[in-house]
CSV table of C-alpha atoms in Angstrom, one decimal:
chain,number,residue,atom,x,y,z
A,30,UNK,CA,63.8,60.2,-19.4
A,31,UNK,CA,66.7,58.1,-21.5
A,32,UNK,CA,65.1,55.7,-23.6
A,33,UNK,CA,66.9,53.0,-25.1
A,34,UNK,CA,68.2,54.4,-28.0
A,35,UNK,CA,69.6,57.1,-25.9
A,36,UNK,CA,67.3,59.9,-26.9
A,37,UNK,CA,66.2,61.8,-24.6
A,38,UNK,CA,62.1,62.7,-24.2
A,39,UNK,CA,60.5,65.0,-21.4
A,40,UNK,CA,62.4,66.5,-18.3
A,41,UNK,CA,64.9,64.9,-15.8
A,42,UNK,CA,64.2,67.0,-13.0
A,43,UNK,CA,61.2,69.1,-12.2
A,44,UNK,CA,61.5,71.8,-9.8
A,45,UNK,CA,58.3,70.7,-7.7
A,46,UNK,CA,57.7,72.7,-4.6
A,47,UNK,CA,56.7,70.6,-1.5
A,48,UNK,CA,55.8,73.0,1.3
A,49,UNK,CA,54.0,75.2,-1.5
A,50,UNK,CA,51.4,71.7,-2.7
A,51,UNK,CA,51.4,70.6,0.9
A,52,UNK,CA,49.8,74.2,1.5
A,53,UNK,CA,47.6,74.2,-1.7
A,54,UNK,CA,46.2,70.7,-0.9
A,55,UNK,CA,45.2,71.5,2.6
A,56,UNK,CA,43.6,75.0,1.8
A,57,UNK,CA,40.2,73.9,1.7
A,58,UNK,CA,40.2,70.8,4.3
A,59,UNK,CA,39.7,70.6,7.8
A,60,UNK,CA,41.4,68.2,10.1
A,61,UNK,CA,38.9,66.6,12.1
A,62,UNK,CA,40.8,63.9,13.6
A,63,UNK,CA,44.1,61.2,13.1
A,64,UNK,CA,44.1,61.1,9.4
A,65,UNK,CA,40.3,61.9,8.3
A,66,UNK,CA,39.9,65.9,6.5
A,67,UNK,CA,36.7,67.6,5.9
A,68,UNK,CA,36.5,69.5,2.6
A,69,UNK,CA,35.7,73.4,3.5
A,70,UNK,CA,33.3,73.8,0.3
A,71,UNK,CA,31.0,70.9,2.2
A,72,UNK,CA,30.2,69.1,-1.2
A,73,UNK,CA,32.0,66.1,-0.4
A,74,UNK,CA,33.6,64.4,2.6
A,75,UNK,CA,36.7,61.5,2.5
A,76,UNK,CA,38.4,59.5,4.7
A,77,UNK,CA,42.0,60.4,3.7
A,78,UNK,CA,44.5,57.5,5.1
């Protein structure tokens, strides 16, 4: 980021990986129907819209 002064703090570009979080965030849900997931560990359920 540029602040004002023209410094420069942090990173302009991160190399994030889409298809690779996509992936980790659905390894342990199950779809179960147009936008509600079912988490595979059975703790806790959510309504994910």
């Amino acid at each position: 980021m540029i602040l004002r002064s023209g410094r420069r703090i942090g990173y302009d570009n991160l190399p994030i990986d889409f298809d690779d979080a996509s992936n980790e965030w659905m390894a342990n849900k199950k779809k179960l129907a147009s936008g509600v997931f079912e988490y595979l560990n059975k703790l806790t359920t959510f309504l994910l819209l």
